[in-house]
Coordinates of C-alpha atoms in Angstrom, one line a residue:
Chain A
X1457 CA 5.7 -48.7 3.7
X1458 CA 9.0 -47.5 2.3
X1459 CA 10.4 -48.1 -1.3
X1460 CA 14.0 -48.5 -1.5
X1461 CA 16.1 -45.7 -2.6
X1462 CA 15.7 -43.8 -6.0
X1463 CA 17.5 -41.2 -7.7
X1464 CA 16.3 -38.2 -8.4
X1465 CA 17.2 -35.7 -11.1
X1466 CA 16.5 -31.9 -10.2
X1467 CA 17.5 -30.5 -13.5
X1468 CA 17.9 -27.2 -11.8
X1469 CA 20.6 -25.7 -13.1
X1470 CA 21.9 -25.4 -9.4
X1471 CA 21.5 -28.9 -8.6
X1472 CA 23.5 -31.0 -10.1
X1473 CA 22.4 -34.4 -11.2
X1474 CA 22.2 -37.9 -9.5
X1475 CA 22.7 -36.1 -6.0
X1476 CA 19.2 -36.7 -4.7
X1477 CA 17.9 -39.9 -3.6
X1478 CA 14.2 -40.0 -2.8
X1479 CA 11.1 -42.1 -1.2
X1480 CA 8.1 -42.0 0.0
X1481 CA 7.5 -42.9 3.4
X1482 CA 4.6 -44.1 5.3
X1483 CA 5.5 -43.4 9.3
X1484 CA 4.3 -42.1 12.7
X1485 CA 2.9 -43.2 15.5
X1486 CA -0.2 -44.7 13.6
X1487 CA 1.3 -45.6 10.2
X1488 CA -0.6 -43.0 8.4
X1489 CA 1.3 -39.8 7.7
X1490 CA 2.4 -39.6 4.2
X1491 CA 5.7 -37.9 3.4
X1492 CA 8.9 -38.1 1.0
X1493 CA 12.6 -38.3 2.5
X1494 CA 15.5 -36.2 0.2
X1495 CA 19.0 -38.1 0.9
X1496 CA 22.1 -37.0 -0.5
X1497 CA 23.1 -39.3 -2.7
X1498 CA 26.5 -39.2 -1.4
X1499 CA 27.0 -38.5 2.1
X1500 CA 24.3 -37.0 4.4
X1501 CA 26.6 -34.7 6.7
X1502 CA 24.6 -31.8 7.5
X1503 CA 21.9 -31.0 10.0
X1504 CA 18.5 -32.9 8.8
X1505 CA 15.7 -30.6 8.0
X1506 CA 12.2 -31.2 8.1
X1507 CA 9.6 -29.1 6.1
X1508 CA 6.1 -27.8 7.6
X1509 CA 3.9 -27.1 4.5
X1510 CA 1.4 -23.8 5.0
X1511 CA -2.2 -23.7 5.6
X1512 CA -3.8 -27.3 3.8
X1513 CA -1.7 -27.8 0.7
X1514 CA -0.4 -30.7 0.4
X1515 CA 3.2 -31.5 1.1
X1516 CA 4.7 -30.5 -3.0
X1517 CA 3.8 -26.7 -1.5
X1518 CA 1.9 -24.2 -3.6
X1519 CA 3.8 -24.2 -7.0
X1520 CA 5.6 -27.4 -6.2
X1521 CA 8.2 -24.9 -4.2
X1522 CA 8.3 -27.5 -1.4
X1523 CA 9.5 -30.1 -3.8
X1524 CA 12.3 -28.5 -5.4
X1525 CA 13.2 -26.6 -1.7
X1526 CA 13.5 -30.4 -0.3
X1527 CA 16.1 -31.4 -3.3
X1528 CA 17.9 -28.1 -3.6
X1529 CA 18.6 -28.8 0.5
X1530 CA 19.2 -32.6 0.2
X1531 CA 21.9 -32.0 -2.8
X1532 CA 23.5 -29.7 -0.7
X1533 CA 23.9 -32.5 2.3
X1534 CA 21.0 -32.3 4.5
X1535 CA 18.7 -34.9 4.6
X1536 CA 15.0 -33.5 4.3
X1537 CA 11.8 -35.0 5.2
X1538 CA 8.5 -32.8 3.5
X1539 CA 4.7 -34.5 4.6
X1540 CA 1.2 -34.2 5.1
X1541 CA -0.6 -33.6 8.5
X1542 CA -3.2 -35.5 9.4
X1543 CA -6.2 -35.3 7.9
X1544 CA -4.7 -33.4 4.9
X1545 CA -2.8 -34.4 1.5
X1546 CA -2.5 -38.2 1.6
X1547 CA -2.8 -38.4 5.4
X1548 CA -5.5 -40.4 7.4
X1549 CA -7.3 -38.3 9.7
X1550 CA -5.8 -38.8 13.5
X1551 CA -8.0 -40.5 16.0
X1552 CA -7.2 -37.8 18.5
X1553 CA -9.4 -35.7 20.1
X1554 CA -8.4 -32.8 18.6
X1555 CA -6.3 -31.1 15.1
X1556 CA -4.0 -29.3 17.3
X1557 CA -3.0 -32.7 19.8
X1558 CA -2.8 -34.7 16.4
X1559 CA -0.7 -31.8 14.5
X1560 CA 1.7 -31.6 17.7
X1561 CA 2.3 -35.7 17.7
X1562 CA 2.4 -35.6 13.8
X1563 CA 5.6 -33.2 14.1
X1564 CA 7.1 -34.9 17.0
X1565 CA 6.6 -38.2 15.0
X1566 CA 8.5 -36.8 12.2
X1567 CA 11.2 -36.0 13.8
X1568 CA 11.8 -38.6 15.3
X1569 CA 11.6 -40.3 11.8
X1570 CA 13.9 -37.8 9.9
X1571 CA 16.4 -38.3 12.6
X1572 CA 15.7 -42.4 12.7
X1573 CA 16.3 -41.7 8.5
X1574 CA 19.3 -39.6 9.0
X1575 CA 21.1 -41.9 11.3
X1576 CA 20.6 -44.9 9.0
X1577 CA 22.9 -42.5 6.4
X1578 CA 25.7 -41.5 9.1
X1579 CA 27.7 -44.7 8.1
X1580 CA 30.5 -44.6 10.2
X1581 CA 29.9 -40.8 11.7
X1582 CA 27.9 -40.2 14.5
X1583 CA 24.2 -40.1 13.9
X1584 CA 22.3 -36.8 14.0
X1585 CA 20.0 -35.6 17.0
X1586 CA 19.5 -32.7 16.1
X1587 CA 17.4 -30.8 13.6
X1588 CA 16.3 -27.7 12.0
X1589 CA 12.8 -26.5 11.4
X1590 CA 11.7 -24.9 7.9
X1591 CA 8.3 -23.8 8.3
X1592 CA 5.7 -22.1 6.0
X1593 CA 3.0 -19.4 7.1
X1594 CA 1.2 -21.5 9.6
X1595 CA 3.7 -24.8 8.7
X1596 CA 5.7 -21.6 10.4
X1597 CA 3.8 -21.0 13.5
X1598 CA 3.5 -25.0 13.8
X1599 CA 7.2 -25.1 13.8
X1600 CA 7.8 -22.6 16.4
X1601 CA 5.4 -24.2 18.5
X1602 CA 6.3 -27.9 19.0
X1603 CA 10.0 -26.9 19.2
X1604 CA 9.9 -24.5 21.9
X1605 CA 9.3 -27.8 24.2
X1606 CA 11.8 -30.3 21.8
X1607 CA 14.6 -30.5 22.5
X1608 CA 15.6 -32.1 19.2
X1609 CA 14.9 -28.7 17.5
X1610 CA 17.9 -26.6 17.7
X1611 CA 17.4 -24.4 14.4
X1612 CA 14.4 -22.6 13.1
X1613 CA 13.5 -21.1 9.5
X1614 CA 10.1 -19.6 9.8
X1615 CA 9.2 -17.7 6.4
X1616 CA 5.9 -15.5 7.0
X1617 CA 4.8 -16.7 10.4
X1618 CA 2.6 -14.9 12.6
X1619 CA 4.4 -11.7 13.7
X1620 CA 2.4 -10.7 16.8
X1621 CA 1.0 -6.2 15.8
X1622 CA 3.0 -4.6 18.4
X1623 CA 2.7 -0.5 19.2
X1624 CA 5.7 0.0 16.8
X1625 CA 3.8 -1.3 14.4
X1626 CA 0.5 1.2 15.1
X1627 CA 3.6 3.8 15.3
X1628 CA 4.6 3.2 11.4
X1629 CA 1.1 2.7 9.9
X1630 CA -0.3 5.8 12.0
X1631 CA 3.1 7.9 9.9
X1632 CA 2.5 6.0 6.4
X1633 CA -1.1 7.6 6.7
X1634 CA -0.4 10.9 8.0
X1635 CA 2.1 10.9 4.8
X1636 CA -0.4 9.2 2.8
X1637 CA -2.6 11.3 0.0
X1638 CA -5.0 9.2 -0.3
X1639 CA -5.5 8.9 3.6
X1640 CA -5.6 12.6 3.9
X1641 CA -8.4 12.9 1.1
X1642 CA -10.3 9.8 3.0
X1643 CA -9.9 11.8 6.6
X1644 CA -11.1 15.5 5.3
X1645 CA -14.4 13.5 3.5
X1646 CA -15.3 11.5 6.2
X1647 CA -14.7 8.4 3.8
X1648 CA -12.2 7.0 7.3
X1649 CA -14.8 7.7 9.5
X1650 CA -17.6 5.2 7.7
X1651 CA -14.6 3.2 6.8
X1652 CA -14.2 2.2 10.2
X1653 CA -17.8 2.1 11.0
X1654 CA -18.0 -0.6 8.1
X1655 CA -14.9 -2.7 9.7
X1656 CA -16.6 -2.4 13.3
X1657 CA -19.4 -3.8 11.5
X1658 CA -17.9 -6.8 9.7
X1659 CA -16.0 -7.8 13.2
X1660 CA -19.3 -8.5 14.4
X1661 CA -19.9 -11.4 11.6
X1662 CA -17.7 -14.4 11.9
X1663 CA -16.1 -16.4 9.4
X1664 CA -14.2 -19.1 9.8
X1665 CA -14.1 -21.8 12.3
X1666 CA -11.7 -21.9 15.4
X1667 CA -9.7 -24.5 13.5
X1668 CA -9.6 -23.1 10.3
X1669 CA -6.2 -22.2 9.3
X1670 CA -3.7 -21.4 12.1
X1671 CA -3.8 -24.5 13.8
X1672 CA -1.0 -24.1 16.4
X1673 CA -0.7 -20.2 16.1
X1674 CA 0.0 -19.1 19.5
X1675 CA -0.9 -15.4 20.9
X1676 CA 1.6 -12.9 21.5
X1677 CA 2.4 -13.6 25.1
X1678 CA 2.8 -17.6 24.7
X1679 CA 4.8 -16.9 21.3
X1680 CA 7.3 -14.9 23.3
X1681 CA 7.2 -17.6 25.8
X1682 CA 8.4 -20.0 24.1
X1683 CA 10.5 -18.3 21.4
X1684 CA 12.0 -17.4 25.6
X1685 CA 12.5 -21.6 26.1
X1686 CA 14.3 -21.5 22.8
X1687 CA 16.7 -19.5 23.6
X1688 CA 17.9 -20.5 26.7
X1689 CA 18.3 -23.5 25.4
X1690 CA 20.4 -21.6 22.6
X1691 CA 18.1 -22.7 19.4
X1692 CA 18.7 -20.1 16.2
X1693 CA 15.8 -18.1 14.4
X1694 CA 15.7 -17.1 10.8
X1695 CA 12.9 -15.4 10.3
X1696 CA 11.9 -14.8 6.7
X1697 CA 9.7 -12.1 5.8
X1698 CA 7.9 -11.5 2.8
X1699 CA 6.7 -8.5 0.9
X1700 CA 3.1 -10.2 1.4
X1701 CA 3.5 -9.6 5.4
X1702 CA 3.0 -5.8 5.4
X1703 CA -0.7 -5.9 6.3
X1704 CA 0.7 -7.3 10.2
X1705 CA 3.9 -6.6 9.6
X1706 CA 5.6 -3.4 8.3
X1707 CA 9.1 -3.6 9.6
X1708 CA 11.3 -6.2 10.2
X1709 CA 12.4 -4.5 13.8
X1710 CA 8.5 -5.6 14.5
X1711 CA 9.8 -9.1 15.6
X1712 CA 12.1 -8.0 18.4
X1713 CA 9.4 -5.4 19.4
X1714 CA 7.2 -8.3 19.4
X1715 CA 9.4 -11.0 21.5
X1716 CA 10.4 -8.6 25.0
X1717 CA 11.7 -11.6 27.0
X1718 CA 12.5 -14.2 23.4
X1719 CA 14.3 -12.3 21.3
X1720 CA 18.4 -12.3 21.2
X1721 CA 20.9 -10.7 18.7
X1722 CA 23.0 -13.7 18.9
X1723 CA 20.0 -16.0 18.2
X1724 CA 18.1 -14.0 15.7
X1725 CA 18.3 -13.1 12.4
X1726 CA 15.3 -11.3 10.4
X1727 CA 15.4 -11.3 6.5
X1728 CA 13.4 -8.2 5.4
X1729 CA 13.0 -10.0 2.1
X1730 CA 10.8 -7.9 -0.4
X1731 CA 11.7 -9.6 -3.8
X1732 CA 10.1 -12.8 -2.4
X1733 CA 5.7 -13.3 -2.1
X1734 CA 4.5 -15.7 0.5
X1735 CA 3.5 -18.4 -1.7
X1736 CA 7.8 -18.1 -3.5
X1737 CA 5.5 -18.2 -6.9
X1738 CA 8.3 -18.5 -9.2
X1739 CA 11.7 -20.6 -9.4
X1740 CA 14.1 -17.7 -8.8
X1741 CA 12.5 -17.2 -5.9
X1742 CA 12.4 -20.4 -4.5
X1743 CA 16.0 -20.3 -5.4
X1744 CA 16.4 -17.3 -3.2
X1745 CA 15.2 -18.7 -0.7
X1746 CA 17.0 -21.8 -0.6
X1747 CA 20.0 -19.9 -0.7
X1748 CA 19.1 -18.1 2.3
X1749 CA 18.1 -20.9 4.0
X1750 CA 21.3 -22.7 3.5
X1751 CA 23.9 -19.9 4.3
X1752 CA 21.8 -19.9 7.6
X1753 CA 21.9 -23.7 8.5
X1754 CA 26.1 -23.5 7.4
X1755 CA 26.3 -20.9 9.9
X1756 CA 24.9 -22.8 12.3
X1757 CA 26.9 -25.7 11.4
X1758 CA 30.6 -23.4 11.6
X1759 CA 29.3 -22.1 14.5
X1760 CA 28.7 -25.6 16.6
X1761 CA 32.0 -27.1 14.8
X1762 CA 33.7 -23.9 17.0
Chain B
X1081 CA -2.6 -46.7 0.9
X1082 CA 0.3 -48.1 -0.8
X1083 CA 3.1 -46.1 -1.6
X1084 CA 4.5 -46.7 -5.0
X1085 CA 7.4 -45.0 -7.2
X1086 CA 7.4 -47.0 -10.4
X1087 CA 9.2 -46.8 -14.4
X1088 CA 12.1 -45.6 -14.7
X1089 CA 14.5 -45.8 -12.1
X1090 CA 16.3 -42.5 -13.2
X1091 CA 13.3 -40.7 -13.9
X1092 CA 10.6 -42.1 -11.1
X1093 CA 7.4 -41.2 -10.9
X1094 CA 5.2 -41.1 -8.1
X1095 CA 2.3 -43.6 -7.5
X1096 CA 0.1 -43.9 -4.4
X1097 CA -2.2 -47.3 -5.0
X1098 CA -5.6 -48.0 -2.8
X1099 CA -6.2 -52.1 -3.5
X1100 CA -9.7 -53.0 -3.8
X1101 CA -11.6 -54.1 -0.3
X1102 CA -13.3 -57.2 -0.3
X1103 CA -15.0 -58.4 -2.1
X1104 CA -13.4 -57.4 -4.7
X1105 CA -14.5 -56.5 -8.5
X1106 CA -11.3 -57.7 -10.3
X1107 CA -11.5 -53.8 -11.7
X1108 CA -9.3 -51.4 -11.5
X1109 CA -9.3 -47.8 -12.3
X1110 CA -6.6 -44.9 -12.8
X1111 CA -6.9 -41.9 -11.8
X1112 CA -5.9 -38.5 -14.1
X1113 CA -5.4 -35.4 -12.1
X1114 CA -5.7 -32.2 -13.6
X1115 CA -2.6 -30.0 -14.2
X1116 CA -0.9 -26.7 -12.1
X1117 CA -3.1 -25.0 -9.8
X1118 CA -5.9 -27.3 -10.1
X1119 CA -3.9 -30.5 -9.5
X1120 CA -3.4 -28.4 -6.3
X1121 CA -7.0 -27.8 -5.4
X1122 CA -8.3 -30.9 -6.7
X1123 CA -5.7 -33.7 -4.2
X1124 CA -8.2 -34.1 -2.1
X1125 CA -11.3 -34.8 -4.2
X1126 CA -9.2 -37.5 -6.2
X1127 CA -7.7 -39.0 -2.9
X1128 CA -11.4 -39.6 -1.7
X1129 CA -12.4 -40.7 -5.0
X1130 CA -10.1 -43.4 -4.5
X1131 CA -10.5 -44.4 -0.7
X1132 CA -14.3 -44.3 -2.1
X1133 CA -13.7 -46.7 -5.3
X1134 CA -11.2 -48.9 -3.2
X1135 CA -14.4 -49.2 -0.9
X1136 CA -16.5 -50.1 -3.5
X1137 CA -14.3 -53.4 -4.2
X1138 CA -12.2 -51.1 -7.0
X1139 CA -8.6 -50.8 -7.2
X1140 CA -7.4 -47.1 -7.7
X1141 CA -4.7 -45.9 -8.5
X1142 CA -3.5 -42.0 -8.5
X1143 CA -0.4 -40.7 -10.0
X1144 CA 2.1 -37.8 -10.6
X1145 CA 3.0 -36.9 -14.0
X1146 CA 6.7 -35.8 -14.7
X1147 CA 7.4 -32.8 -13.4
X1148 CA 4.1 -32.2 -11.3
X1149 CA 4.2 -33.5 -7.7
X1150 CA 6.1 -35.8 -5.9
X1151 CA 7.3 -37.3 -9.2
X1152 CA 10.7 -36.2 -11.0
X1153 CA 11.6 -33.8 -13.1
X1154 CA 11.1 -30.3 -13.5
X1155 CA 8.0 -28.1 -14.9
X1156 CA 10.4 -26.7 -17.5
X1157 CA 9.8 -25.9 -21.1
X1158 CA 11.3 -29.2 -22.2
X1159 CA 7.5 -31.3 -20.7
X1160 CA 5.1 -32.0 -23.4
X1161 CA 1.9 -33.3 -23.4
X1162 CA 3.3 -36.6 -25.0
X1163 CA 5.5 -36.7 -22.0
X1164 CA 2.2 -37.1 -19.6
X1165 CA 0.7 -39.5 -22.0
X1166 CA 3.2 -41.7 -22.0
X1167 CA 3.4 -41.0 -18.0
X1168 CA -0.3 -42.3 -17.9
X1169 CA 0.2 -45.4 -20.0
X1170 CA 2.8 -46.2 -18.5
X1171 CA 0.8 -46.2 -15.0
X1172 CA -1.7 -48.4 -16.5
X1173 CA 0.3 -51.2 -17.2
X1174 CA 1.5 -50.5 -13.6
X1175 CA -1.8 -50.9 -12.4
X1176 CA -2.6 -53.8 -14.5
X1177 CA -0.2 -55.4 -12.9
X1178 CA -0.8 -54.4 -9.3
X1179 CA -4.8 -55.1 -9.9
X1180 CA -3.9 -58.3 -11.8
X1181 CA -6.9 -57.3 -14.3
X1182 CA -6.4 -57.3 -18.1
X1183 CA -8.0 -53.5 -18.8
X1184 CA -8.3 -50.7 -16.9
X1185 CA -10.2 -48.0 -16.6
X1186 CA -9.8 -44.1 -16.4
X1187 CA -11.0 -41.3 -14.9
X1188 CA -9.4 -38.2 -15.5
X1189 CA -10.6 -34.8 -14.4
X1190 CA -9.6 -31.7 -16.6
X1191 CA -6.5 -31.8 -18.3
X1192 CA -6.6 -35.6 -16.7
X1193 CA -9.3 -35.6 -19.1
X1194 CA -7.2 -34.8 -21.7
X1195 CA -4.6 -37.2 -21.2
X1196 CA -7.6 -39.9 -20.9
X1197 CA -8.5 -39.0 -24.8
X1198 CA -5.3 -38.8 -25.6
X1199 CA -4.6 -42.7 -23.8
X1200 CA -7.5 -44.1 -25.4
X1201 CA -7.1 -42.9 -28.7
X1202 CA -3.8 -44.4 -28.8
X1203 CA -4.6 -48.0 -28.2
X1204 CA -1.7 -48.7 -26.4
X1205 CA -3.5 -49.8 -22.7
X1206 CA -6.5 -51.7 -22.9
X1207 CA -9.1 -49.7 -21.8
X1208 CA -12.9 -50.7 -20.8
X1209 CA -14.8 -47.3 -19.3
X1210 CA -13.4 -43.6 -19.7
X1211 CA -14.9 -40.9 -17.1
X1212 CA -14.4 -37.5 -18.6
X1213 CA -15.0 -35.1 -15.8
X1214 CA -15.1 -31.1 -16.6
X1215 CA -12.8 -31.4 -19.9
X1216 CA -10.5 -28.8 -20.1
X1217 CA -11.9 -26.5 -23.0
X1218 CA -9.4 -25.5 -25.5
X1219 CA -10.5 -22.3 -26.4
X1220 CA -8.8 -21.0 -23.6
X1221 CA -6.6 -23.7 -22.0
X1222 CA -5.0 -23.7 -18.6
X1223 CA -3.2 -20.1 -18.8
X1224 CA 0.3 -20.3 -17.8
X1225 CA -0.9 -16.6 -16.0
X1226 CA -3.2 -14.7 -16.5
X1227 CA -1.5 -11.6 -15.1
X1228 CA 1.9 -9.9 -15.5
X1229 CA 4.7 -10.7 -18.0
X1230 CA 7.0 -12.3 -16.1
X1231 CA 4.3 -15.3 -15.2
X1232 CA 3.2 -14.2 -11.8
X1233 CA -0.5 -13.5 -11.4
X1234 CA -0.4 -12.3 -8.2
X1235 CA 1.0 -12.9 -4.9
X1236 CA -2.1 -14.5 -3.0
X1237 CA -3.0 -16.3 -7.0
X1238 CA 0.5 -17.4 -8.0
X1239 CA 1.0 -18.5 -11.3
X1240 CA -0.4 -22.3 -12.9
X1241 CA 3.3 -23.3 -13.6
X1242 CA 1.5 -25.8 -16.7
X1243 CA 4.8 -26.3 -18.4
X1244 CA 4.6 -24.5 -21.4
X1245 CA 4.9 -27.2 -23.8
X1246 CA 1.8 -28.9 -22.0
X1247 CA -0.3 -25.9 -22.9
X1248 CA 0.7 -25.8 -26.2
X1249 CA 0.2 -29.2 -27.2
X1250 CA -3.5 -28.8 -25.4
X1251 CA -4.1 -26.5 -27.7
X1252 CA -3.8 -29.0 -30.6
X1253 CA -5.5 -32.0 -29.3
X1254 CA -8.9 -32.7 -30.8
X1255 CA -10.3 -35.9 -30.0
X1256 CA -14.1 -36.1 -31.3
X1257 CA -13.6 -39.1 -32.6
X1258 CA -13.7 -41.1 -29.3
X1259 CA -17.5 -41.5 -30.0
X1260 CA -16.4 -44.2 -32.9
X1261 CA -14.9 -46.3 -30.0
X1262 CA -16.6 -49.3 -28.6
X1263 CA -15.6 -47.6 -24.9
X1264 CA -18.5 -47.1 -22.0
X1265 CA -18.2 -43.2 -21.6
X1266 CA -19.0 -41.2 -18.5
X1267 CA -19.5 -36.9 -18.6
X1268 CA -19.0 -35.7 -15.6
X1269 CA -20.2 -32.2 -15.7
X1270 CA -19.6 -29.9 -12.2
X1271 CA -22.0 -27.1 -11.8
X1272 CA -21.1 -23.8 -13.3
X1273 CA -17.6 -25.4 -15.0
X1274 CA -17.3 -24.4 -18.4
X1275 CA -17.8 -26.9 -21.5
X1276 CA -15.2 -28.1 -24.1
X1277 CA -17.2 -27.2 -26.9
X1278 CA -14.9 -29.3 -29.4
X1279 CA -16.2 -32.4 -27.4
X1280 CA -19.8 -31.0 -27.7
X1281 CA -21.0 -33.7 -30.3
X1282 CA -19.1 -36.7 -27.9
X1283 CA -21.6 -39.4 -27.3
X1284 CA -21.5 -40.9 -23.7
X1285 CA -23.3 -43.5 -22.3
X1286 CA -24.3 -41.8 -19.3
X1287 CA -24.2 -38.1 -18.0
X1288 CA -24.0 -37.2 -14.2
X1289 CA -24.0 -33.6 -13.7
X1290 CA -25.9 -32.8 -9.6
X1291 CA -27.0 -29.5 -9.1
X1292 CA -25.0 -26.9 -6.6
X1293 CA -21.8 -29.7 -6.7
X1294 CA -19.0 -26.9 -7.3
X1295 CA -16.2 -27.6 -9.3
X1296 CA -13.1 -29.3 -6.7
X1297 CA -10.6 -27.7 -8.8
X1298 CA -11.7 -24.0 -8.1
X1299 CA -11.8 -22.5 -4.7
X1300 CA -14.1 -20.1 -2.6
X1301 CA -11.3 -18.7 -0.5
X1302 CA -7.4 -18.5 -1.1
X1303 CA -6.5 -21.0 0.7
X1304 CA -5.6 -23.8 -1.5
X1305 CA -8.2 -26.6 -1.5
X1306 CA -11.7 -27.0 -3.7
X1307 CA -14.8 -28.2 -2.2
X1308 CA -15.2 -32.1 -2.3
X1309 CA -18.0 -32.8 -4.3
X1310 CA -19.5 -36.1 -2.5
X1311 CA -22.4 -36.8 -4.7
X1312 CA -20.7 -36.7 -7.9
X1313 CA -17.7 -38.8 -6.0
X1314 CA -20.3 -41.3 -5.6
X1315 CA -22.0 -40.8 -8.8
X1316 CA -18.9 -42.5 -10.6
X1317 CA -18.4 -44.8 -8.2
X1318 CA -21.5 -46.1 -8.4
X1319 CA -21.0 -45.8 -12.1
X1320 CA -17.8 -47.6 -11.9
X1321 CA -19.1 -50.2 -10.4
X1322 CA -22.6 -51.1 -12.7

């Protein structure tokens, strides 16, 4: 069920008032995903974007970042659709057989609603049908996912999503240690050595279920795949990476290393970006983001208008 | 599920309103998250709670309060606790309405809890049963952070965001005096959460505390979500509905 139209009023100081409209929806293909649609108030003319939450927080994002992303994007023109999977937030659980079938169909679902949405705001201009992905840790690896085989999907911003170790990357933390104090103390005690023995150990024990967090991550060979059917179907890549990625990745050249048949110059872009943390914990840096986010998507708008 | 934005149209706030299954109770209950982090951790605990009371015959109905949420506004210094009472009482009469029942009741876990006081004590909403589950203590309220100065605890355990002005009017409320009331009072006490020691001499009718039910609005693991306690989820229901 969908309310009629109400304005919103970010009072952030870069987002000026009464440009937001907002309203909950209730769509998809069973009536029971939850989300909220972000209109401009005045003209929706930019590419609509849909927002893939991380982990199982709920669709406001951890600090309410999704919220205030969703308005900063909508008072900038682009209609934005933020909601729960199923089974989490305000969502019913799917009937499908499994989370990653019903997490697939949930994104295709919306969309196919955000572009449904976005069309019902094109007035006289030709409706939309096409739009961008903004994904979240695993809302990132989701993303990249279901739009490798959507066609719909012509953009991608994936902030902190699995970036595949590559030998580069065993290249770097192998020099960090040999530079490394500490490391050299740990090596001439024999502290590494039962170091390692310890970790060897603790792979042994599982944790978590199959199911537990990444739901659509992908392994390195079937991300490059289909980061591959993205581009030759000419869909950009912003890849976002926080400070909080260094423990799999420790250089932002790791994502071409990591994408031998996917990755193109003219398609890719890779934000090393340090002064964010992966969960954007305060406003500036949501900000930041936004800002990057945006200079991306009008890029990609110039760049089709050419 | 019923998706419902309601007050003011310039300044909505988000509702979300489960009607009562047959047969139904002619009862209706509002639900009072708790605030930042915990509002977080706690979604799906209260969402449960009420699919479970909606079950049970009882309206429910959640809501965001200014600034938190779905609902507008910013968690700025501007928010104050008054701000999220008059959020609450203003969902009552929304649920009044919805329900179609003269009084309402509330349930309102933490800070939630804390509104709920602050509701009843004002007389504005008719109210018949109050469920006060893990009061927030005051002695050391919700921390805006609890690590470095510019408000970030960490990167994996990001900062609260209670707007200021919440905390600090937190810090002033105490309400022992609810005990005087003719209201049927629920403690809801999770296993291991701390106790709000100015509410120590509060009188309830009834006290449901299960041993090894966690607190929803902590978490094991980083990853955003509290464990649902079931029995005490049931525990007020079945309360609720006596």
């Amino acid at each position: 069920m969908a309310s009629e139209l109400t304005p919103v009023f970010p009072s952030s100081g870069d987002v000026p008032a009464r440009r937001v409209l907002e309203r909950p929806l209730l769509f998809g293909r069973h009536g029971t995903l939850v989300g909220v649609l972000s209109t401009p108030a005045q003209g929706a003319r930019a590419v609509p974007v849909l927002l893939l939450a991380g982990g199982i927080i709920h669709r406001v994002g951890p600090s309410r970042s999704l919220v205030r992303i969703a308005r900063s994007l909508a008072a900038a023109g682009h209609p934005c659709l933020r909601f729960d999977l199923s089974g989490v937030g305000d969502s019913a659980r799917a009937p499908e057989s499994s989370l990653q079938a019903a997490a697939v169909a949930d994104i295709r679902d919306a969309i196919g609603t955000l572009l449904a949405q976005a069309a019902s705001l094109a007035g006289g201009d030709a409706p939309p049908d096409r739009v961008a992905l903004v994904g979240f840790c695993s809302g990132a690896d989701n993303a990249l996912h279901v739009a490798a085989d959507d066609s719909r999907v012509d953009g991608l911003v994936l902030f902190d999503p699995t970036v595949h170790r590559t030998s580069g990357f065993r290249r770097r933390e192998l020099a960090r240690r040999l530079h490394s104090h500490e490391a050299f103390v740990n090596l001439v005690s024999g502290r590494s050595l039962m170091k390692r023995l310890e970790s060897l150990r603790e792979r042994s024990a599982p944790v978590f279920p199959p199911e537990y967090y990444g739901l659509l991550s992908s392994d390195p060979e079937d991300t490059d795949a289909r980061v591959a059917r993205l581009s030759a179907r000419g869909a950009r890549r912003l890849w976002v990476l926080s400070r909080d990625v260094q423990r799999y990745c420790n250089a932002p050249e790791q994502v071409m290393e990591a994408l031998p048949r996917g990755w193109r110059e003219t398609l890719d872009t890779v934000v090393w970006a340090t002064e964010l943390d992966h969960v954007l914990s305060t406003r500036a840096q949501v900000d930041r983001f936004v800002t990057m986010a945006l200079a991306w998507l009008e890029r990609g708008e110039r760049r089709e208008a050419a | 599920m019923i998706l419902h934005p309601f007050g003011d149209r310039e300044a909505q706030l988000f509702g979300a309103f489960d009607p009562a299954a047959s047969p139904r109770l002619r009862r209706a209950v509002l639900l009072l998250h708790p605030a930042g982090w915990e509002y977080v951790r706690a979604h799906r605990t209260m969402r449960l709670l009420a699919l479970r009371l909606a079950a049970a015959g009882i309206d429910a109905f959640r809501f965001d309060y200014r600034g938190t949420g779905d609902s507008w506004g910013d968690d700025d210094e501007s928010l104050t606790l008054e701000d999220w009472v008059r959020d609450a009482e203003e969902a009552a009469e929304e649920l009044q309405a919805l329900a179609g029942v003269g009084r309402v009741s509330l349930v309102g876990l933490r800070a939630g809890a804390r509104v709920a006081l602050e509701v009843v004590a004002r007389r504005t909403v008719p109210v018949d049963r109050v469920v006060l589950w893990d009061v927030l203590e005051l002695e050391q309220p919700v921390p805006a952070s609890a690590g470095n100065a510019d408000g970030i605890e960490s990167s994996e355990r990001p900062s609260l965001r209670v707007p200021p002005g919440v905390i600090r009017d937190l810090g002033r409320t105490r309400r022992p005096g609810i005990a005087a009331t003719t209201h049927r009072l629920l403690r809801v006490q999770s296993d291991g959460a701390p106790t709000a020691s100015d509410l120590a001499g509060l009188e309830a009718e009834s006290t449901l505390a299960v041993a090894g039910c966690p607190p929803c609005w902590i978490e094991e693991r980083d990853f955003g979500a509290g464990a649902v306690p079931a029995p005490l989820i049931e525990g007020i229901v079945s309360w609720l509905r006596s």
